[in-house]
XYZ file of C-alpha atoms in Angstrom:
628
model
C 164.856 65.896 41.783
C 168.063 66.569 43.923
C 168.675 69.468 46.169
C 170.752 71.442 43.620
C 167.634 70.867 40.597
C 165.358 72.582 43.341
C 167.602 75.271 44.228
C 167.494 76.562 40.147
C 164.177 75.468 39.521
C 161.750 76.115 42.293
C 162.639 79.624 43.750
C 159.663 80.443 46.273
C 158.388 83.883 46.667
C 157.448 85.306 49.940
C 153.989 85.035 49.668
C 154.389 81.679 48.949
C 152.237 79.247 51.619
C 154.647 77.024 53.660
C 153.836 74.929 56.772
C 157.155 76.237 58.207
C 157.116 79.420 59.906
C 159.556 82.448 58.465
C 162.659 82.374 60.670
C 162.708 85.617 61.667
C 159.403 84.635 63.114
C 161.109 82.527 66.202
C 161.587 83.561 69.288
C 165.175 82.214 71.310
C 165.415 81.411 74.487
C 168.557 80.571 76.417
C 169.916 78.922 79.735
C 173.675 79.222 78.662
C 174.431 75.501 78.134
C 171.012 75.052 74.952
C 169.089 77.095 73.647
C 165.225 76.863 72.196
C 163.508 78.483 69.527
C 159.433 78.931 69.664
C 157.513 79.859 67.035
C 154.550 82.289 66.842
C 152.119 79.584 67.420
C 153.793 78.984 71.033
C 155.360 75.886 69.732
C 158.864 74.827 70.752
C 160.515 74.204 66.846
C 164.066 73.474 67.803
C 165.420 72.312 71.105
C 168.786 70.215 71.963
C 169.590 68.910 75.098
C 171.202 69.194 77.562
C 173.628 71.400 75.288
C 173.583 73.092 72.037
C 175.427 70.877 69.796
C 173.705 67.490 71.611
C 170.670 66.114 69.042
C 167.726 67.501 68.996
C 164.320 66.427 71.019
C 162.614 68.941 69.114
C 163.307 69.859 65.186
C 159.979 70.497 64.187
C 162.165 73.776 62.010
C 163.957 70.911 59.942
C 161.210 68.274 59.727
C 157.252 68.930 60.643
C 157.184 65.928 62.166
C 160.762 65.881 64.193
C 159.105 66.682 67.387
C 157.387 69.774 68.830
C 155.721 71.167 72.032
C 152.912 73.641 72.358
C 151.419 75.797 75.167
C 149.111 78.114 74.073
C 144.863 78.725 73.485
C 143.234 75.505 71.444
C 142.781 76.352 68.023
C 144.236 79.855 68.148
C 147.707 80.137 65.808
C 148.174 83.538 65.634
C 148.942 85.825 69.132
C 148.212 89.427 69.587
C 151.972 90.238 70.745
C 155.331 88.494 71.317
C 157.575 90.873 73.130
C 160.714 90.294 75.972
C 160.435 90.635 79.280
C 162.913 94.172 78.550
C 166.160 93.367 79.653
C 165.840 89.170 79.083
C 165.917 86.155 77.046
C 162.288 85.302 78.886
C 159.228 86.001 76.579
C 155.726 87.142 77.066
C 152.723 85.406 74.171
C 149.407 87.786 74.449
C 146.762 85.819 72.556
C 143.026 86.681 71.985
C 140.403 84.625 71.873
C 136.971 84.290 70.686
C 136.348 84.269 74.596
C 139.167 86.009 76.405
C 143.048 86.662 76.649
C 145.777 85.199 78.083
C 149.477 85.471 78.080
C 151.693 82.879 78.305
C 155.456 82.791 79.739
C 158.349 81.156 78.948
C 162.089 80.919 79.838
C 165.100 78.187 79.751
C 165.709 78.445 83.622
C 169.093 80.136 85.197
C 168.774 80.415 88.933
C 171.731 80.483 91.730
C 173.817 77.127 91.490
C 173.421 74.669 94.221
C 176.277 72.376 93.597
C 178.023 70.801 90.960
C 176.140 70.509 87.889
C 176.172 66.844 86.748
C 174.436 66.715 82.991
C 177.141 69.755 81.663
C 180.113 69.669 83.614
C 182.311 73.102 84.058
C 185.750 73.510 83.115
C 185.704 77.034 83.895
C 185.280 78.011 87.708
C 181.315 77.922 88.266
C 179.459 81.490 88.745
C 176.734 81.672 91.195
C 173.906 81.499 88.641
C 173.434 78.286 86.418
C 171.208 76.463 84.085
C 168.632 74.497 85.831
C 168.031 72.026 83.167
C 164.572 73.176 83.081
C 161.895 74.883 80.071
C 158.723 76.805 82.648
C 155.735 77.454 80.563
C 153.248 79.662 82.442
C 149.648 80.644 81.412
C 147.146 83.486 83.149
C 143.798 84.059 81.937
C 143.592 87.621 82.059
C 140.177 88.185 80.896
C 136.586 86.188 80.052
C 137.975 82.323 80.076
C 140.451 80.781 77.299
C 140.769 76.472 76.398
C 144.834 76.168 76.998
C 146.139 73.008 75.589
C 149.332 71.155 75.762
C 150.970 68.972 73.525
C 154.481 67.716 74.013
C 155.608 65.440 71.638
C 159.356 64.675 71.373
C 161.443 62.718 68.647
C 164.892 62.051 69.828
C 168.005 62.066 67.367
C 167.188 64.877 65.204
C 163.477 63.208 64.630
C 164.445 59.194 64.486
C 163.475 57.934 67.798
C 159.729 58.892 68.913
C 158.817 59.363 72.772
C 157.654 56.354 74.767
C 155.616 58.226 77.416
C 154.715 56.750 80.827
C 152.400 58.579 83.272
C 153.605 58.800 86.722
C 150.702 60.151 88.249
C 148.024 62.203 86.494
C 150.226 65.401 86.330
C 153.567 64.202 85.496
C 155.559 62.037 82.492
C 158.507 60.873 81.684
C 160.023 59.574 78.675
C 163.840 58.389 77.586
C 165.697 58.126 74.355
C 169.008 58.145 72.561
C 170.692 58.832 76.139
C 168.309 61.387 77.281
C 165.569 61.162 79.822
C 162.814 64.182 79.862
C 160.020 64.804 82.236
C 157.360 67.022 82.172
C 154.651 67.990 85.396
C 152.057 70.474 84.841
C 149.050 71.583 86.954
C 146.711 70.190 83.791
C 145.693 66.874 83.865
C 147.569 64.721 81.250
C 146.914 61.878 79.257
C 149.510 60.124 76.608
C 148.400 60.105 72.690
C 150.946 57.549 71.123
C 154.087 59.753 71.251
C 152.809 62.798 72.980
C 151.517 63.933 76.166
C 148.842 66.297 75.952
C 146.291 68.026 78.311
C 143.431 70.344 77.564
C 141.535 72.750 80.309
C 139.876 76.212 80.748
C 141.322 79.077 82.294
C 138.921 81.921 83.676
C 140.103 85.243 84.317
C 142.433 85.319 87.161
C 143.468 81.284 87.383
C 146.938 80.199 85.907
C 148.350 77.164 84.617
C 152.230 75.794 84.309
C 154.299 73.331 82.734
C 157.772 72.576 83.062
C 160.053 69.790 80.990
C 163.270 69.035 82.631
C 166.485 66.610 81.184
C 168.894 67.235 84.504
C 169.559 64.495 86.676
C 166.744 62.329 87.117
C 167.453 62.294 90.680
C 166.918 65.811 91.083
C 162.679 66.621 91.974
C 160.629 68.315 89.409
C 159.147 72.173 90.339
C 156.119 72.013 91.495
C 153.765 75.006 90.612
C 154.870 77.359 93.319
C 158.604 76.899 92.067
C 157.950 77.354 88.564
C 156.982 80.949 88.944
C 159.376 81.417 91.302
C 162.067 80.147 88.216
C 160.958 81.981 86.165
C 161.071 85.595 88.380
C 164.516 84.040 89.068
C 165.602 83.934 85.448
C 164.226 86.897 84.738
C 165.951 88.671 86.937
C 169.149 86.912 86.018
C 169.135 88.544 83.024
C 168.447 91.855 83.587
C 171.304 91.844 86.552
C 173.646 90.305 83.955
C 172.865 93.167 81.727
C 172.974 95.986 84.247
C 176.769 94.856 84.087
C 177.188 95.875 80.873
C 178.298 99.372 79.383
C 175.389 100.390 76.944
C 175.871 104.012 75.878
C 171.866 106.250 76.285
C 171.865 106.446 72.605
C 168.943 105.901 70.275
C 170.538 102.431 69.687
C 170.647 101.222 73.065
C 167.971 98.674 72.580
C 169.106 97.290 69.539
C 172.834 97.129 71.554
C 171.063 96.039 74.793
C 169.384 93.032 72.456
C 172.435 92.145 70.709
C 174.348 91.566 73.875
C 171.688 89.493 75.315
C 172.152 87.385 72.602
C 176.025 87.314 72.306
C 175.322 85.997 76.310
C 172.553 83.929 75.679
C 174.717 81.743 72.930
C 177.491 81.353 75.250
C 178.497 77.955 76.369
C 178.426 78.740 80.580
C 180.207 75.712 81.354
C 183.687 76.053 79.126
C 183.340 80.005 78.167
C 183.074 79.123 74.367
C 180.463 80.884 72.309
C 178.546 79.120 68.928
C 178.341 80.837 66.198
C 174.587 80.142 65.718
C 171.990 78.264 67.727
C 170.803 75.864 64.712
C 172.376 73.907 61.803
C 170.905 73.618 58.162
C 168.638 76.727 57.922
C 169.094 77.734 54.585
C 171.495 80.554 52.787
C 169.612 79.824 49.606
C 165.993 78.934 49.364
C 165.671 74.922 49.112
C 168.903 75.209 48.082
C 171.825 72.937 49.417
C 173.468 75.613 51.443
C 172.881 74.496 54.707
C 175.509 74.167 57.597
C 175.441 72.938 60.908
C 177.021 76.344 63.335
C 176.931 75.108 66.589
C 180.251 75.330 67.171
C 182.918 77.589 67.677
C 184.530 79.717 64.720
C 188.305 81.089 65.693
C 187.784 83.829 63.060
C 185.191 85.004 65.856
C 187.138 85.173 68.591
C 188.308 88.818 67.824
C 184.945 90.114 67.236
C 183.698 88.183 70.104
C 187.075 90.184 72.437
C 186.010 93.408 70.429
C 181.899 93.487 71.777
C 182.577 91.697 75.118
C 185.475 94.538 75.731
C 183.520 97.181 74.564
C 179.941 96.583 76.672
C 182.405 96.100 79.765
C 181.673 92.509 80.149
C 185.542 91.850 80.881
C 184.166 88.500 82.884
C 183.131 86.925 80.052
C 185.875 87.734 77.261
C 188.344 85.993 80.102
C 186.382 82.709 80.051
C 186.676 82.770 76.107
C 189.984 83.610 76.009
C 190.266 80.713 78.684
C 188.552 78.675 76.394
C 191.037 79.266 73.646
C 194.143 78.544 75.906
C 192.523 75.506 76.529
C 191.707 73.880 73.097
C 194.564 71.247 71.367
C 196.296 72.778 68.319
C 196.836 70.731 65.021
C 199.573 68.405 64.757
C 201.811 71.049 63.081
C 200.660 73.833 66.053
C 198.273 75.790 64.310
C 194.773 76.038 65.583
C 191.767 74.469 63.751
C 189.281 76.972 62.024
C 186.601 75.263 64.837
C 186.268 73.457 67.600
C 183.138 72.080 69.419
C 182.143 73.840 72.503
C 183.568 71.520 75.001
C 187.198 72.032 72.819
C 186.679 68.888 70.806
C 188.114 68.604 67.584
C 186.210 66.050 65.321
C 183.590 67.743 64.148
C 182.811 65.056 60.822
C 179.766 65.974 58.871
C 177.253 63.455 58.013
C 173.715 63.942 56.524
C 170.581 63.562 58.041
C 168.279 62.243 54.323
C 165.216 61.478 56.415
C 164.535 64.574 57.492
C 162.614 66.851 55.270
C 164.959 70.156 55.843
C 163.348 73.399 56.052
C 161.070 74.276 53.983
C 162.179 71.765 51.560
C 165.913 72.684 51.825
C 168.528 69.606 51.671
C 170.428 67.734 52.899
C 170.770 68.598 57.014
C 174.160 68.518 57.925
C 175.094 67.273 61.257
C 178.547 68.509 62.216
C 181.042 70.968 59.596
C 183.023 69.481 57.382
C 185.003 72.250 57.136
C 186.342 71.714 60.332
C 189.773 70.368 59.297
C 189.910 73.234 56.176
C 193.381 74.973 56.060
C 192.296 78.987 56.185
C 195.218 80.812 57.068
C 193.146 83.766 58.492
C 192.797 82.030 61.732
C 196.132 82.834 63.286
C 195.646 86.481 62.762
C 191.955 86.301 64.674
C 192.921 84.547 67.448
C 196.627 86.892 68.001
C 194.432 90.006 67.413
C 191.981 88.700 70.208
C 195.008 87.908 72.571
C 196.433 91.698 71.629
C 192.995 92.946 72.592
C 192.552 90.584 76.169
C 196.159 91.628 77.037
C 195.456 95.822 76.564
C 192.206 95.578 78.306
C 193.750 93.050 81.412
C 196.809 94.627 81.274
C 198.947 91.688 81.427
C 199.280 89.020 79.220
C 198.807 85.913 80.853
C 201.671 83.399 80.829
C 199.672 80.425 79.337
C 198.643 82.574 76.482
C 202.298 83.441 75.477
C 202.842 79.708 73.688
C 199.429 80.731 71.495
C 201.299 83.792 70.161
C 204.374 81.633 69.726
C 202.588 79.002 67.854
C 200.408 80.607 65.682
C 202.927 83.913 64.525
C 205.315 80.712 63.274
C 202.294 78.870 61.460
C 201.309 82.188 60.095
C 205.142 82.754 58.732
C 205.390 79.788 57.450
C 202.115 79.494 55.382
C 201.039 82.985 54.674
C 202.114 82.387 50.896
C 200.327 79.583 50.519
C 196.500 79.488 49.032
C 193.794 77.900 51.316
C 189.660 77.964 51.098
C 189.464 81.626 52.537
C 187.250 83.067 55.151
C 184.019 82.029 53.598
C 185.195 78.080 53.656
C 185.142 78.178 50.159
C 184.927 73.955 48.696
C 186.217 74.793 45.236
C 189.637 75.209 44.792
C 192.801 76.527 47.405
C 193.309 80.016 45.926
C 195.540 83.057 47.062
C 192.781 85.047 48.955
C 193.856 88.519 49.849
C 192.015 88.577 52.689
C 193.549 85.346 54.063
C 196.866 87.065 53.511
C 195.560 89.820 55.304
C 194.984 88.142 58.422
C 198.566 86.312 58.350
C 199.752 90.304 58.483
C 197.399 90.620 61.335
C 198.902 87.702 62.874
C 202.444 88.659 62.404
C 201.827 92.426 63.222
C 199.770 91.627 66.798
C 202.549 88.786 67.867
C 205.036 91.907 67.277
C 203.286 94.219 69.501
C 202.742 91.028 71.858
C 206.454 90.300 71.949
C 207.227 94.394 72.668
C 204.641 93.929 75.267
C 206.493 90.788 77.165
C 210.027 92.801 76.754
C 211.294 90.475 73.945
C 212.344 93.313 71.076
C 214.560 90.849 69.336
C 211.339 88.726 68.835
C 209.153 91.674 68.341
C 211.358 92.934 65.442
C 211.406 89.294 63.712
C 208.032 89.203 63.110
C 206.984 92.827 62.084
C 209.789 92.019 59.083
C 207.795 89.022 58.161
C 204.497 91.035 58.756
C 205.838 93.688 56.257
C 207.183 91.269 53.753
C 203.203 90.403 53.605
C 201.817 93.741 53.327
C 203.917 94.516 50.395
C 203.323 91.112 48.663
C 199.541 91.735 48.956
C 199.777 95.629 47.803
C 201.859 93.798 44.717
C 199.836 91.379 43.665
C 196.221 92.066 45.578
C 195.304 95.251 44.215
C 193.505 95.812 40.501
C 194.509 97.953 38.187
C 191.709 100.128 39.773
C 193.481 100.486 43.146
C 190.813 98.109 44.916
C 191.360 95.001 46.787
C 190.983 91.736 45.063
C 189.120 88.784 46.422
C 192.139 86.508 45.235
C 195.258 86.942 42.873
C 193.779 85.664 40.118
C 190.646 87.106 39.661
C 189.349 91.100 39.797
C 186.605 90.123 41.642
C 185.345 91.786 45.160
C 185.199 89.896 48.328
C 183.047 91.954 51.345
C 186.072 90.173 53.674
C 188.572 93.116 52.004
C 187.115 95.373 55.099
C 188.992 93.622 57.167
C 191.712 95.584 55.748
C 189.948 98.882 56.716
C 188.823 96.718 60.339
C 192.236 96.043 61.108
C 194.296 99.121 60.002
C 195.968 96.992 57.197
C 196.339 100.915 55.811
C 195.686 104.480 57.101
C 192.073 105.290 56.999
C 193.288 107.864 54.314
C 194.769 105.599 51.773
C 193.085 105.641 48.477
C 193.260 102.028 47.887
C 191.475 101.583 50.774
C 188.562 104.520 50.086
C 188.308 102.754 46.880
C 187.672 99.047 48.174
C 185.261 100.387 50.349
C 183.400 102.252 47.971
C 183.566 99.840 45.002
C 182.360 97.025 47.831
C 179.471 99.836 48.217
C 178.385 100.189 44.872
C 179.338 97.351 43.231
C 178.756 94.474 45.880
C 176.075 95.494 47.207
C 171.587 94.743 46.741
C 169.825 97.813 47.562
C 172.413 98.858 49.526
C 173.057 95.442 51.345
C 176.269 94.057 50.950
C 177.104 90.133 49.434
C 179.834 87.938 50.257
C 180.705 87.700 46.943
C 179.151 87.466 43.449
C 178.457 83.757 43.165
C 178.970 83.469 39.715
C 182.205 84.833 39.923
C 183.509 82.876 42.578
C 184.111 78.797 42.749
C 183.119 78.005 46.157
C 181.984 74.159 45.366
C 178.306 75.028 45.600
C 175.079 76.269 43.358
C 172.199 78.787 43.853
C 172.528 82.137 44.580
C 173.109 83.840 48.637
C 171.238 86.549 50.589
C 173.156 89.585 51.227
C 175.169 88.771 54.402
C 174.132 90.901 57.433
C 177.986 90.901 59.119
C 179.225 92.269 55.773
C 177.010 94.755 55.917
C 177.690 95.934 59.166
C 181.534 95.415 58.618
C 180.708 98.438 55.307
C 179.137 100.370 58.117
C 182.235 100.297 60.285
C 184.275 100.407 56.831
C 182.288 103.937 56.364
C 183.070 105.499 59.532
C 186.702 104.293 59.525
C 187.585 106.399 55.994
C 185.276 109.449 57.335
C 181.824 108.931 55.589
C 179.263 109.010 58.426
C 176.311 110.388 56.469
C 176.855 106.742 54.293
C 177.627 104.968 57.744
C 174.524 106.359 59.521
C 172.107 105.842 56.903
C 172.706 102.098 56.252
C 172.996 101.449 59.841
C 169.646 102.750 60.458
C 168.477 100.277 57.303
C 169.780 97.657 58.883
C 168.326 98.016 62.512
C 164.680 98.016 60.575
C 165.649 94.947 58.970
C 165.747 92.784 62.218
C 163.152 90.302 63.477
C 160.272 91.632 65.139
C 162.026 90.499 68.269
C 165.114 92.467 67.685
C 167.446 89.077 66.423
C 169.122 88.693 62.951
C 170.136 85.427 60.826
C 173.132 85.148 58.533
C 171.359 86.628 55.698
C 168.793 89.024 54.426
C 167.053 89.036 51.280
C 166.348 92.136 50.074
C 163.570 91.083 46.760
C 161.460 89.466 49.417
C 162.378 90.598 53.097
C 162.975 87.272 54.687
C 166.160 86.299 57.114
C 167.868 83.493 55.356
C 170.692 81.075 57.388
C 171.294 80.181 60.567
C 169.226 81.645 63.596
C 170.328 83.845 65.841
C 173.615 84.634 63.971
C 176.027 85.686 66.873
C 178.040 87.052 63.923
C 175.643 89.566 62.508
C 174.981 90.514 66.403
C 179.021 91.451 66.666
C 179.497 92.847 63.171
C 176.309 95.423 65.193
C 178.128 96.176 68.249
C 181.040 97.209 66.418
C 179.580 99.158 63.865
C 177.540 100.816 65.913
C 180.252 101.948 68.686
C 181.980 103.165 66.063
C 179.423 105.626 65.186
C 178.694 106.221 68.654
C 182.427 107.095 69.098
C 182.688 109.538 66.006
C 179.394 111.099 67.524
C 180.894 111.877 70.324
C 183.862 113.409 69.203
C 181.973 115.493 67.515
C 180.541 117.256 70.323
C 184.116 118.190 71.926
């Protein structure tokens, strides 16, 4: 039976038994160069090194059998309570035992740089604080005595090449594959089960145990157990320094904001400022469907909702290393950017298939790499000019490498704006004439404008606000229904949730009608219990089968939508629906299903964390005004 046969034929309910855990379920950590996702049974289900697009040593969330590693009480699955250190990416495991209770630490090491750092090199200028290269596992008895148990059992290559463990004394391993060596030391005594490493003792109340797996340079020595906890008080208070630095309004939100910038940080790429657009590839849209994409890359459409949220919390730092990061990558031949680049700028980002690998929970194939990566969608140049508009207002300058950008992409955007391309969603059916595609070529041509008045050229400035008018009318002639709402192409009535760009963007005056009506026919019509789709599959060729989740960015883009035209009861209400819809650690996927309450896609979705920020500051903002 084929991927597609399973997607219409086996729907699973959520009650339905699976060995894999429900995503919402993990817990990610971060060091700014990979991140690592442990499930509730303290095992580590996904980890790449030493970055987040390298292959995985652990993919135990694609594949039961890709590799995993486990800290936590023998026999014991299920822990009391799974909770942040506040103000971090390090997390705290309370378990209970037949016997006692321990917690357990862990956190992906950041600690003050001591040199150059030779596994990821920088191309931006290094801060003081860097990845370590390092995973510290801790473990305190804190009451009668609890059996902890280690397992560490690694399969390089996205599960193809298993561990060959040697033992280098009785409390440290080491092991090598597909280019990567990994060692591991712990304060347990370890022995070496065919391709794992495991150790087994008993805490009593008071005593503590560590671990720690490192893949920096070999030459560098492994923390012993004094340094360990010292790492991970280091990292810990890393992170909440980092986020004392950002401007988090005392609202009623301010954890859900405080979490969502945490994460927008914590899937940051330290050493070239880029940010992916999700920590894992191939976690399903649909069910055991075959919607499944690799996102650990970076998505130009972001960069303006990245500029927007980094702006906005105050964290000015980092939006210059990703604008830096966007000077930096190498346009297509005809000097237009791609859609996506890799996080160290690269360009060739060819998909492949991974067939031996189960996929999770029975979803297929696992892609490796986007093969959308050399798709025409015209709505890039109008997300990265809107980003470089943004940068230059908040910096008040705009920086002379930047200026070529602007050049480049308002020409690209004149010259193909009436062309049809795969859209925002990376549609594989058909080019069609998507409005909101057209859109962003407006965006493009109306922000180079402004850039142009900004850098004294008028001449220049006037050029392209023509062109950007010539596009709004052709898109109010031929992209509105009969009904006065936005289409999601010319040749269909259909809705498309990427129409609030228009309201986003001020494509019209808040008061417009066509634009109250998009909005509120993307409300009611668009929408599952008040969650809002993409589109309606069935209405839409976009090359694949099975039916989506509601997506969680579109449905903070309606809230924004709401509060732009002036309906905050609406705004308010489905904002507060949507912060009770995240993980029990405060993270969000792509999607949400609203029949059975799981996350669906990619995990954590920086998208659905910006599409928060924004939506939420917006309310903030109105609420605000209304106390003057």
């Amino acid at each position: 039976m084929t991927a597609v046969d399973t997607a219409t034929t086996e729907q699973p309910t959520a009650a339905a038994v699976s060995p894999f855990p429900p995503i919402a379920e993990y817990a990610f950590l971060s060091d700014c160069h990979t991140g690592a996702l442990i499930a509730a049974d303290g095992s580590v289900d996904w980890l790449c090194v030493p970055s987040f697009d390298s292959p995985s040593v652990f993919a135990s969330l694609l594949d039961r059998e890709a590799g995993t590693f486990r800290f936590a009480p023998y026999g014991i699955a299920h822990p009391s309570a799974r909770y942040y250190l506040p103000g971090t990416l390090v997390l705290e495991t309370t378990w209970r035992t037949p016997s006692g209770w321990m917690v357990v630490t862990d956190a992906l090491v950041v600690t003050e740089r001591t040199g150059e750092c030779e596994v990821t090199p920088h191309t931006r200028p290094p801060a003081d604080y860097d990845a370590a290269h390092v995973l510290v596992r801790t473990a305190r008895c804190l009451k009668g005595q609890v059996e902890l148990e280690l397992i560490c059992e690694p399969v390089f290559d996205y599960g193809r090449t298993p561990a060959a463990w040697t033992l280098l004394d009785d409390s440290t391993a080491a092991t090598a594959g597909h280019g990567q060596t990994l060692r591991l030391r712990s304060d347990l005594a370890l022995g070496i089960e065919g391709g794992r490493v495991r150790g087994r003792h008993v805490l009593h109340q008071g005593e503590q145990a560590y671990c720690v797996l490192a893949w920096g340079a070999p030459t560098r020595d492994l923390p012993g157990e004094q340094r360990a906890y010292e790492m991970v008080e280091q990292t810990t208070d890393y992170w909440r320094t980092w986020l004392a630095g950002a401007r988090v309004p005392d609202h009623r939100w301010r954890e859900a904001l405080q979490r969502s910038a945490l994460v927008i940080k914590g899937l940051t790429y330290m050493p070239t400022g880029a940010t992916v657009a999700a920590l894992t590839t191939s976690l399903p849209e649909t069910p055991r469907g075959e919607r499944n994409w690799d996102y650990r890359y970076t998505w130009m459409r972001d960069t303006t909702f990245t500029l927007k949220a980094l702006h906005w919390l105050n964290l000015n730092w980092e939006a210059d290393e990703f604008m830096q990061f966007i000077a930096d990558v190498e346009a297509t031949e005809d000097g237009s950017l791609q859609i996506m680049y890799g996080i160290d700028g690269r360009r060739d980002l060819t998909e492949s298939t991974r067939d031996d690998l189960s996929g999770y929970d029975g979803a297929r194939p696992v892609r490796i790499g986007n093969g959308a990566f050399d798709q025409r969608q015209n709505d890039v140049y109008g997300a990265v000019l809107a980003s470089i508009l943004l940068h230059t207002r908040h910096s008040r300058r705009l920086p002379r490498r930047l200026w070529p950008i602007v050049q480049s992409q308002a020409e690209c955007a004149a010259k193909v704006w009436q062309q049809p391309d795969q859209g925002i969603w990376e549609a594989r059916g058909e080019p069609q004439h998507y409005v909101s595609s057209k859109l962003m070529c407006w965006v493009a041509l109306d922000r180079a404008a402004t850039l142009a008045d900004i850098r004294g050229d008028q001449a220049q400035g006037a050029a392209w606000r023509d062109v950007a008018e010539q596009i709004r009318d052709d898109i109010l002639a031929n992209g509105v229904s009969e009904r006065g709402v936005l289409r999601q192409h010319y040749h269909t009535d259909a809705l498309d949730a990427s129409n609030l760009l228009a309201v986003l963007f001020g494509f019209l005056p808040p008061e417009d009608e066509r634009l109250r009506k998009t909005v509120e026919a993307i409300a009611d019509e668009l929408s599952e219990n008040g969650f809002v789709l993409r589109y309606r599959t069935d209405e839409t060729d976009d090359g694949m089968s099975g039916k989506e989740g509601t997506f969680l960015i579109c449905s903070f883009w309606l809230v924004s939508a709401l509060a732009a035209v002036g309906d905050m009861h609406r705004a308010r209400d489905l904002m507060e629906r949507l912060l009770a819809v995240a993980s029990p650690l405060g993270l969000y996927a792509e999607e949400f299903e609203v029949d059975t309450g799981r996350h669906l896609g990619n995990f954590p979705q920086a998208f659905s964390h910006l599409a928060l920020i924004e939506a939420a500051g917006r309310i903030i903002l109105a609420e605000l005004l209304e106390e003057i």
